Every structure is written in structure tokens, then in C-alpha cells.
C-alpha positions as a printed Julia matrix, in Angstrom:
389×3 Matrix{Float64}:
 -190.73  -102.06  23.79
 -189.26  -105.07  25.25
 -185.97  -104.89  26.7
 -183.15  -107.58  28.22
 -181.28  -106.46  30.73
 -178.04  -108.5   31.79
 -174.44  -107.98  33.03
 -171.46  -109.07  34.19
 -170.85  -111.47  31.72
 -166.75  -111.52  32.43
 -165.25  -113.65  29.35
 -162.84  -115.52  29.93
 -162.58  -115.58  34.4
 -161.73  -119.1   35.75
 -163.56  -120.65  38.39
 -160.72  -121.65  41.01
 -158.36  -122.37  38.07
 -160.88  -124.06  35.47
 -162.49  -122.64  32.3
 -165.62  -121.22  32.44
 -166.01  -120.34  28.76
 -167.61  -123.25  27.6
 -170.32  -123.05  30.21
 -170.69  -119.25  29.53
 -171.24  -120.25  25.63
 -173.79  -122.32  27.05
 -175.78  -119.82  29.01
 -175.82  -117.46  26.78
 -177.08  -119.2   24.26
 -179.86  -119.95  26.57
 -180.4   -116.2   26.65
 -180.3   -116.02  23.02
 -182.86  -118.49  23.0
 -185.26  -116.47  25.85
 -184.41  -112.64  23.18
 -185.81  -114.53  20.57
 -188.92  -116.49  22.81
 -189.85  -113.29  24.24
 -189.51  -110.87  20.88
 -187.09  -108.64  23.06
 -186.24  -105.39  20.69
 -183.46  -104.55  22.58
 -180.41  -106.18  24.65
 -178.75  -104.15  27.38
 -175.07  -105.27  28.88
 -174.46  -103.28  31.57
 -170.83  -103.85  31.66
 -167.85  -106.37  32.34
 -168.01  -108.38  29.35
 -164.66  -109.31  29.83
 -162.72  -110.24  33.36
 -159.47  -108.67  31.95
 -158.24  -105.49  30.29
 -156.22  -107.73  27.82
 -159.08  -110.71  26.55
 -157.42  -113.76  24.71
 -158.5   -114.46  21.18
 -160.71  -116.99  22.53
 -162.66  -114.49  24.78
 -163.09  -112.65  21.52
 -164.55  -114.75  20.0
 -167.07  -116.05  22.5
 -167.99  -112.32  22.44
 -168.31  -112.34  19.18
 -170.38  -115.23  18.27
 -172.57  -114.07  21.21
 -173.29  -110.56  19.84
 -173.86  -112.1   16.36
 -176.33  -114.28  17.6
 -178.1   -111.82  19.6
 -178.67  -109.63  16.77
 -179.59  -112.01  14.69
 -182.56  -112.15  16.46
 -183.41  -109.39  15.15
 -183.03  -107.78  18.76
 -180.56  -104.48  18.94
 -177.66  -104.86  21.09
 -176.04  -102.09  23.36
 -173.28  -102.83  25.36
 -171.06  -100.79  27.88
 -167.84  -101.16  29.88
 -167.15  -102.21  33.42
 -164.47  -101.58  35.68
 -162.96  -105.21  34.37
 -163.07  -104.05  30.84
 -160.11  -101.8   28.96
 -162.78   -99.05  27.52
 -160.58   -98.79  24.65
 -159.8   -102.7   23.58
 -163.7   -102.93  23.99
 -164.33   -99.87  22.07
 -162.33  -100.15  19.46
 -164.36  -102.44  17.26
 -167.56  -100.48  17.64
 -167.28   -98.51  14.37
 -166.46  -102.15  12.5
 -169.51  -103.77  14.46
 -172.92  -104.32  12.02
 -175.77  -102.09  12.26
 -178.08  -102.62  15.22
 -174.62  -102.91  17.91
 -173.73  -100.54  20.0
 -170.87  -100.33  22.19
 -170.55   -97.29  24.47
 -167.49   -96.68  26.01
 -166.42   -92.98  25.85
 -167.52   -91.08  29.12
 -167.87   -87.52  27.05
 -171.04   -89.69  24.82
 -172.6    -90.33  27.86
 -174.82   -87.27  27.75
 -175.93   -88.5   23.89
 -178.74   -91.45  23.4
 -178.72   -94.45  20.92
 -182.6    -93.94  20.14
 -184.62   -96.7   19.17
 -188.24   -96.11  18.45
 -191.02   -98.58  18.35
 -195.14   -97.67  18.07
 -195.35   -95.89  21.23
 -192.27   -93.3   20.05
 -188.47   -93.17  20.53
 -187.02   -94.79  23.35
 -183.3    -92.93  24.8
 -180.48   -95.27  25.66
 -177.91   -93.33  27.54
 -174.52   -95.81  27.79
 -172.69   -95.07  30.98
 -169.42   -96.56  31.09
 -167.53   -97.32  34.6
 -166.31   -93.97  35.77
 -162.6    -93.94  37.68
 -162.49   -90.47  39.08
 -158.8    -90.31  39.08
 -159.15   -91.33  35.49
 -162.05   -89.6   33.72
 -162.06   -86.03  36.1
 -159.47   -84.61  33.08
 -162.52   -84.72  30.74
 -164.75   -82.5   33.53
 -162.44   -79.99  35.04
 -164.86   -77.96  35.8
 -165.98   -80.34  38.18
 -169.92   -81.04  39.19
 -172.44   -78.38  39.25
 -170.9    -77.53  42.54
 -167.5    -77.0   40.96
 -166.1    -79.47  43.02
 -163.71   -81.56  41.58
 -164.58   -85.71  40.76
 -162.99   -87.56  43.44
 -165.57   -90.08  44.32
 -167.62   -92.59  42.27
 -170.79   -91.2   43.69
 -169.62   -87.63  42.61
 -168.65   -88.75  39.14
 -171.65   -90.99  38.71
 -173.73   -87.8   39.84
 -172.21   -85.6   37.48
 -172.88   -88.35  34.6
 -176.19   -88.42  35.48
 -176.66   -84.65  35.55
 -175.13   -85.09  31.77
 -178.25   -87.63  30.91
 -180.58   -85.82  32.36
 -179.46   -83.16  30.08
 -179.62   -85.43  26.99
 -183.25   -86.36  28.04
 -184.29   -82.7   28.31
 -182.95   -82.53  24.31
 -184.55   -85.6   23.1
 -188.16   -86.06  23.98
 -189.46   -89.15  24.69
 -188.71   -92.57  27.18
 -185.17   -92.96  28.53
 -183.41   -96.13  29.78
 -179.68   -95.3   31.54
 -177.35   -98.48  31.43
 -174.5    -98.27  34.34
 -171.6   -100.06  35.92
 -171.78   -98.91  40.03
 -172.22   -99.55  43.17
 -175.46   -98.28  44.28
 -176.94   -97.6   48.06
 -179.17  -100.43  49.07
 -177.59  -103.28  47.75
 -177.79  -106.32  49.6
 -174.48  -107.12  50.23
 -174.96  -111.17  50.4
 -175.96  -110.96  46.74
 -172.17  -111.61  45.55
 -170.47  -108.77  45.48
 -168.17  -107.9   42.98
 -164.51  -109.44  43.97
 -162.82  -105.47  43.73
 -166.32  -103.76  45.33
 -164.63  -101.82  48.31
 -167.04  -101.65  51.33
 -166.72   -98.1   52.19
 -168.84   -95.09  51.95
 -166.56   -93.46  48.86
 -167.92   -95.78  46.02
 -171.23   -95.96  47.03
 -173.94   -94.01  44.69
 -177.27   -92.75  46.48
 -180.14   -94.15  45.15
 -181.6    -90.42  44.02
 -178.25   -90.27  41.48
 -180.4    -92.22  39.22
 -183.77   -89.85  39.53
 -185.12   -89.39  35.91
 -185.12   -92.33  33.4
 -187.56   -94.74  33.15
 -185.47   -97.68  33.78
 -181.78   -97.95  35.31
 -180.39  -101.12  34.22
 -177.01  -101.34  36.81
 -174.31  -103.95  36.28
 -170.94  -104.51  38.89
 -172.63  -106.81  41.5
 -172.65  -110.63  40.85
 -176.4   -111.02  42.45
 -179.77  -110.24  41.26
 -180.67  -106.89  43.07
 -183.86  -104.7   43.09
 -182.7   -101.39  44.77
 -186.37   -99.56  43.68
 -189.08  -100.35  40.98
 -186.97   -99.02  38.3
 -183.21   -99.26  39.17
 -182.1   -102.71  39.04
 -179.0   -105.21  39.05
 -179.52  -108.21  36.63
 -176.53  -110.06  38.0
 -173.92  -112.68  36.3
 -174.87  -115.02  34.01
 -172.88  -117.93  36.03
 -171.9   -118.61  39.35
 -168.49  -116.82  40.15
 -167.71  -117.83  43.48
 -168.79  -120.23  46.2
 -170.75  -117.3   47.78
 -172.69  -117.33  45.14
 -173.93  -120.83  45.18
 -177.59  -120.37  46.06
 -178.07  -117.0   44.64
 -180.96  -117.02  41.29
 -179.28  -116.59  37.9
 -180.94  -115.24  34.8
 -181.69  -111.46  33.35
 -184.82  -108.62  33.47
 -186.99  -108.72  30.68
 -188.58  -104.92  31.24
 -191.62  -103.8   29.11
 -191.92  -100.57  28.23
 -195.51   -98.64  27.26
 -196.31   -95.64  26.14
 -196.18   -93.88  29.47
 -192.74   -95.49  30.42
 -191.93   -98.26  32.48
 -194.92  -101.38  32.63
 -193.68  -104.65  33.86
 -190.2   -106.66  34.92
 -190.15  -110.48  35.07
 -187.27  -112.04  35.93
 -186.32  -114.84  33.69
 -184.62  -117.57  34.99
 -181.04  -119.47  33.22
 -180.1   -122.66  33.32
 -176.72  -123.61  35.82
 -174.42  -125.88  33.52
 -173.07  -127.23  36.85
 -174.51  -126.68  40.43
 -172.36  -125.56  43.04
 -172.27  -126.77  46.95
 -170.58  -126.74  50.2
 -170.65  -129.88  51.81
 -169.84  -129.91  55.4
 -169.09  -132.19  58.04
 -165.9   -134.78  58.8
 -164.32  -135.73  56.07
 -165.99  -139.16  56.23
 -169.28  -138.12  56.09
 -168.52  -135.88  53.24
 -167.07  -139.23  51.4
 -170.24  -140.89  52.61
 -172.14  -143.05  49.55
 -175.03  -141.07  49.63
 -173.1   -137.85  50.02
 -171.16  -138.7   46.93
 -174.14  -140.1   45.06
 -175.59  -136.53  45.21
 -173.24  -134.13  44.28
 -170.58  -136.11  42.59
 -171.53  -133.82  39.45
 -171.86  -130.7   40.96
 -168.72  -128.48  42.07
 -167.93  -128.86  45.45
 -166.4   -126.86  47.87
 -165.79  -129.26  51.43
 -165.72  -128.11  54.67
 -164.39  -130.59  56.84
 -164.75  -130.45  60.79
 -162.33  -133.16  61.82
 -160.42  -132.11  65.04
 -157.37  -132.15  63.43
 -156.1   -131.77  59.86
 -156.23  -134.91  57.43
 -154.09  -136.18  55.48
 -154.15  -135.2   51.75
 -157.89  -134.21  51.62
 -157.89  -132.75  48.04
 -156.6   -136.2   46.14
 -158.73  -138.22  48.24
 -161.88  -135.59  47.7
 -161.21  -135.72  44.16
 -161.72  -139.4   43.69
 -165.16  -139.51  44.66
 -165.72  -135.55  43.44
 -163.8   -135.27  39.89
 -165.43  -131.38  40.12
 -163.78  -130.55  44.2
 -162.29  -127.07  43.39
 -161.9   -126.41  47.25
 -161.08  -127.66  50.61
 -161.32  -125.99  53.98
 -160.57  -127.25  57.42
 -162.76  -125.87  60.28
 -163.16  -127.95  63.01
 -166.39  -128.24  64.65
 -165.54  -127.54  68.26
 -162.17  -125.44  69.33
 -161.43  -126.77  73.01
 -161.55  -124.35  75.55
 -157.9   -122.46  76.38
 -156.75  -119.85  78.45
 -156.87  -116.23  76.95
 -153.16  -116.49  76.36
 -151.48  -115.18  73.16
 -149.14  -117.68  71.9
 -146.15  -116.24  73.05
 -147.36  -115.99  76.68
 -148.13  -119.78  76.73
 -144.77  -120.34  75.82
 -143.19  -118.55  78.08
 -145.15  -119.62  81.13
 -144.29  -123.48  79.4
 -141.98  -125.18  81.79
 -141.11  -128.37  79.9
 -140.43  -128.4   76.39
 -143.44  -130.61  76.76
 -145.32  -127.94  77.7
 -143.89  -125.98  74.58
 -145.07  -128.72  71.94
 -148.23  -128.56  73.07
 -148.82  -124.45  73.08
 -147.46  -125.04  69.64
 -150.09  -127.9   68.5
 -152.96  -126.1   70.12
 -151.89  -122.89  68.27
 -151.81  -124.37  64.62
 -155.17  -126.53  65.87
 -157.07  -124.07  66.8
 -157.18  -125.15  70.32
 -156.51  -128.75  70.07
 -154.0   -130.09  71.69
 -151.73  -133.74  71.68
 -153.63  -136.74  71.18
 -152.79  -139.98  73.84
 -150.8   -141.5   71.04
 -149.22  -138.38  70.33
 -148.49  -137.53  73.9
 -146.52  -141.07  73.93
 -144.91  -140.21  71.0
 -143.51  -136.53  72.2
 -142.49  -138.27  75.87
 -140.89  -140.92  73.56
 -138.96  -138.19  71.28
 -138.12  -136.22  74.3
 -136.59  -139.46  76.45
 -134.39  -140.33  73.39
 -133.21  -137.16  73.24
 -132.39  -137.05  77.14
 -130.5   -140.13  76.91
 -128.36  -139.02  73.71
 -127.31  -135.91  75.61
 -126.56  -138.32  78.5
 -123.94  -140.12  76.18
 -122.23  -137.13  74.89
């Protein structure tokens, strides 16, 4: 059995305040293309479909069109909910959706398999949907096997995984577990997911996910291999800047007779590249500079000593697809280890006090000549009116 696995699709997110649909549409009908290249039986989305609990009619659709094509590949479809997703907006279509589409959203299913058999025997998808303790630990109040009550992901991801392991015990046969998580051993330069917290609480060991054959894990934006068999595929576009250089595509996994036999990673197309250009602001609006990327979306970096003058407008003439602009400039002078306030309180002049203030806001640079002339020139004028008072 041949099998897709992808994720993190989020319909309908904007990309620093532009659509991101149409280029979505795009890519996945690339990957409808590679289901139906590669005779894939089965699709797996591993969760966030959406990027908001209330979709617009247009991320609907997009959804829609997407599933229909999938399946008309003659592939099955089985799709889960994230921790971006509204379980029940996503859900609530599942019982009008045509044969061979499953969407699994209710945590007390989790322990019961869509089953799928090919020549080799039935193959067991168990759907995980994302788990918020605070939210699904009324449907287990007995708690884990411990009888401790769900107040962690890892617990409640445990103690869904102890319900699959049960369903696999009942129905013979290969098993594939689909989940929305953050698991141990992620690399966290991969594009993390924007609402990921870093600390211990949400993180799920590794052995959680002992048992199936495959683990197909959405909730990170990077392509992630955390062992052989438990895998992130990643978003299908860039999301973020972070991003930029990071592979994106999907896992086509083959399954045999024994269980799991090969992953390849199959690559999707970028509709539009993404890059930080950095240097002055000059040599970002260089020719060749602009030759290069002027399709591409551009995030500039600019290491002039001092802030420029309108840098967006002027960025966006030469890049029509600049969606940022940061100023970090390449060498902060040397200054005592004074906070702010103590500079200006050991200031004498009020001199002195304008230039604390510039080399606070510059991040260490202070008055240029002309500037210096111009704050003596401010500060006379101002000497003399008082004078005539």
C-alpha cells in the first residue's frame, strides 16, 4: 500500500498580509498530480487544514475542490484536525462527504480504525485529532492508566495512544496513527509552528508513539524525521521567512506485507521563492541585486548606521513582492555599560542629553558632524531667545 503523508496545509493564512490561497491551489494540485503519478491508495492530512476556527467560504472551497480532486484519483482521503482547526466546523461535513473521505475529528473514535485493505491484508488508520487537555480530559475522567488526570499534551497524547494500541490489539493486521503534536527530537530550526510553546509540558516522548507501523505527525512547518517510522511531512508552502530555505513537499511511505518498506520524500514546487537580502540599503537596490530576486519575496535587512528614510516605498519599486524591512546595523559603536537613564543623568549639557538619546534609539550611534552642527545650531538659537525674553 502506498500512502501520502502531508500536513499543515492552513487555508486561508496570509503571508505578511497577502493571500496565499492561490499559491496553495497551486501546490496542491501539484500533489494531486504526484497521488495520481505515484498510484498512492491512500492520502493522510495530519491536521491544520485550515489557519482559523472560523474558514471563509473561499477557504471552503479550496478545501473542497482539493479533496475532490484527490479522490478522484482514485486515492482514499483521511484527514484530521489541528490545533488551528474548530474540530467541529471541520467535522461537521464528514457524514455529507463521498465515500472514500474521511475526516476524524472526535477524540472518543480515536481508539477505532478506518481500515483499508489492499493484497497484503487490511491496513488500520487510527485518526488522532489535536488533544487540549483542559478541553478533552472531560471525555477521560478516569485519567491515564495511572489515574492521573490529563493535564499535559504528552499525558493526553499517551493516553490516546494507549487507546490505539488497544484498537490494534482488536483489529489484526498493519496500523498507521495520523497525529497533530509536538514530539521530542524535533529540530527546532525546521519552522516551528507560530503557537508551539518551547517548554517541557507539550512535548511528547518519542516512545508515546511505540506500536504502529508508521506515525505520520503534523504541527511543525518543517520536514522532520524524529525515527524510521515517526515522521513530520511539513507545510505545503513557505509560512514565514524562517522558513525560506527549508525543503517543501510530502512522504510517499510504502507499505508490504510485513509493515513499513520504504519513504521517499517527494519534492513540491515553490510558486514564489523567498529571501533575505542583506546589506546597506544600496547594495540591496543594487542592479544585479534587483535583477535576481525582483520576483521572489523579499524580506531586507539593511545595515546602514542609521535608519533611512522610507525604506519600504523605495524597496518596493525595485521589489513589487518586499513584504518586510528590518534595520540592523552592521557595527554598534562601542559605549559605556550605562543604562540609558544613567547616561542621562551623568549628561551635563543638554548636548550631552541629545546624544545619550540618539545613541539609545541607534543602537550605539551617536550625532553625525552635520548633525552635531545642527544640535549646537538649535541649542544657540534657543540661548539667544531666552536672552531676549
Amino acid at each position: 500500500m502506498r500512502i501520502l503523508h502531508t500536513s499543515d496545509w492552513h487555508i486561508g493564512r496570509t503571508f505578511h498580509g497577502n493571500s496565499t490561497m492561490d499559491a496553495l491551489a497551486e501546490v496542491l494540485g501539484a500533489l494531486t498530480e504526484q497521488v495520481r503519478e505515484n498510484a498512492v491508495d491512500v492520502v493522510v492530512v495530519a491536521g491544520d487544514v485550515f489557519d482559523s476556527a472560523t474558514p471563509s467560504g473561499a477557504a471552503y472551497t479550496l478545501l473542497g475542490d482539493a479533496l475532490v480532486s484527490l479522490h478522484e484519483t482514485g486515492a482514499r482521503v483521511i484527514v484530521t484536525s489541528g490545533n488551528h482547526d474548530s474540530a467541529a466546523r471541520l467535522g461537521f461535513q464528514a457524514r455529507l462527504l463521498r465515500e472514500g473521505i474521511h475526516v476524524l475529528t472526535d477524540p472518543l473514535a480515536v481508539g477505532v480504525p478506518v481500515t483499508i485493505a489492499d493484497p497484503e491484508g487490511p491496513v488500520h488508520f487510527f485518526g488522532i485529532p489535536y488533544l487540549e487537555p483542559a478541553i478533552v480530559r472531560q471525555h477521560w475522567p478516569e485519567g491515564d492508566s495511572s489515574g492521573r488526570q490529563l493535564r499535559t499534551q504528552a499525558q493526553t497524547m499517551a493516553h490516546a495512544m494507549d487507546l490505539v494500541r488497544a484498537g490494534m490489539r482488536e483489529h489484526e493486521g498493519r496500523s498507521v496513527a495520523i497525529a497533530h503534536c509536538f514530539a521530542a527530537g524535533v529540530d527546532a530550526t525546521v519552522g516551528l509552528e507560530r503557537e508551539v510553546r518551547q517548554g517541557g509540558l507539550d512535548v511528547v516522548p518519542l516512545s508515546v508513539f511505540d506500536g504502529p507501523d508508521y506515525v505520520a505527525l503534523g504541527h511543525i512547518h518543517g520536514r522532520q524525521q524524529i525515527s524510521e517510522r515517526v515522521r513530520y511531512a511539513g507545510a505545503p508552502l513557505h509560512y514565514s521567512f524562517g522558513e525560506q530555505d527549508k525543503p517543501r513537499g510530502s512522504w510517499l511511505v510504502e507499505l508490504d506485507a510485513e509493515g513499513l518498506a520504504t519513504v521517499e520524500w517527494l519534492e513540491l514546487p515553490v510558486p514564489r521563492r523567498l529571501v533575505t537580502l542583506t546589506g546597506s540599503l544600496g547594495e540591496i537596490l543594487a542592479a544585479d541585486t534587483v535583477a535576481a530576486h525582483a520576483d521572489d519575496w523579499v524580506c531586507a535587512v539593511y545595515t546602514d548606521a542609521v535608519p533611512q528614510s522610507e525604506p519600504m516605498r523605495r524597496l518596493r519599486e525595485s521589489y513589487p513582492h518586499c513584504a518586510m524591512v528590518q534595520h540592523q546595523p552592521a557595527a554598534v559603536a562601542e559605549v559605556e555599560e550605562k543604562s540609558y537613564v544613567q547616561r542621562l543623568r551623568s549628561a551635563v549639557t543638554d548636548a550631552d542629553r541629545i546624544e545619550a538619546f540618539l545613541e539609545h534609539v541607534r543602537a550605539g550611534h551617536g550625532p553625525t558632524e552635520v548633525e552635531h552642527e545642527l544640535i549646537r545650531a538649535v541649542l544657540d538659537e534657543r540661548v539667544r531667545a531666552e536672552a531676549l525674553v
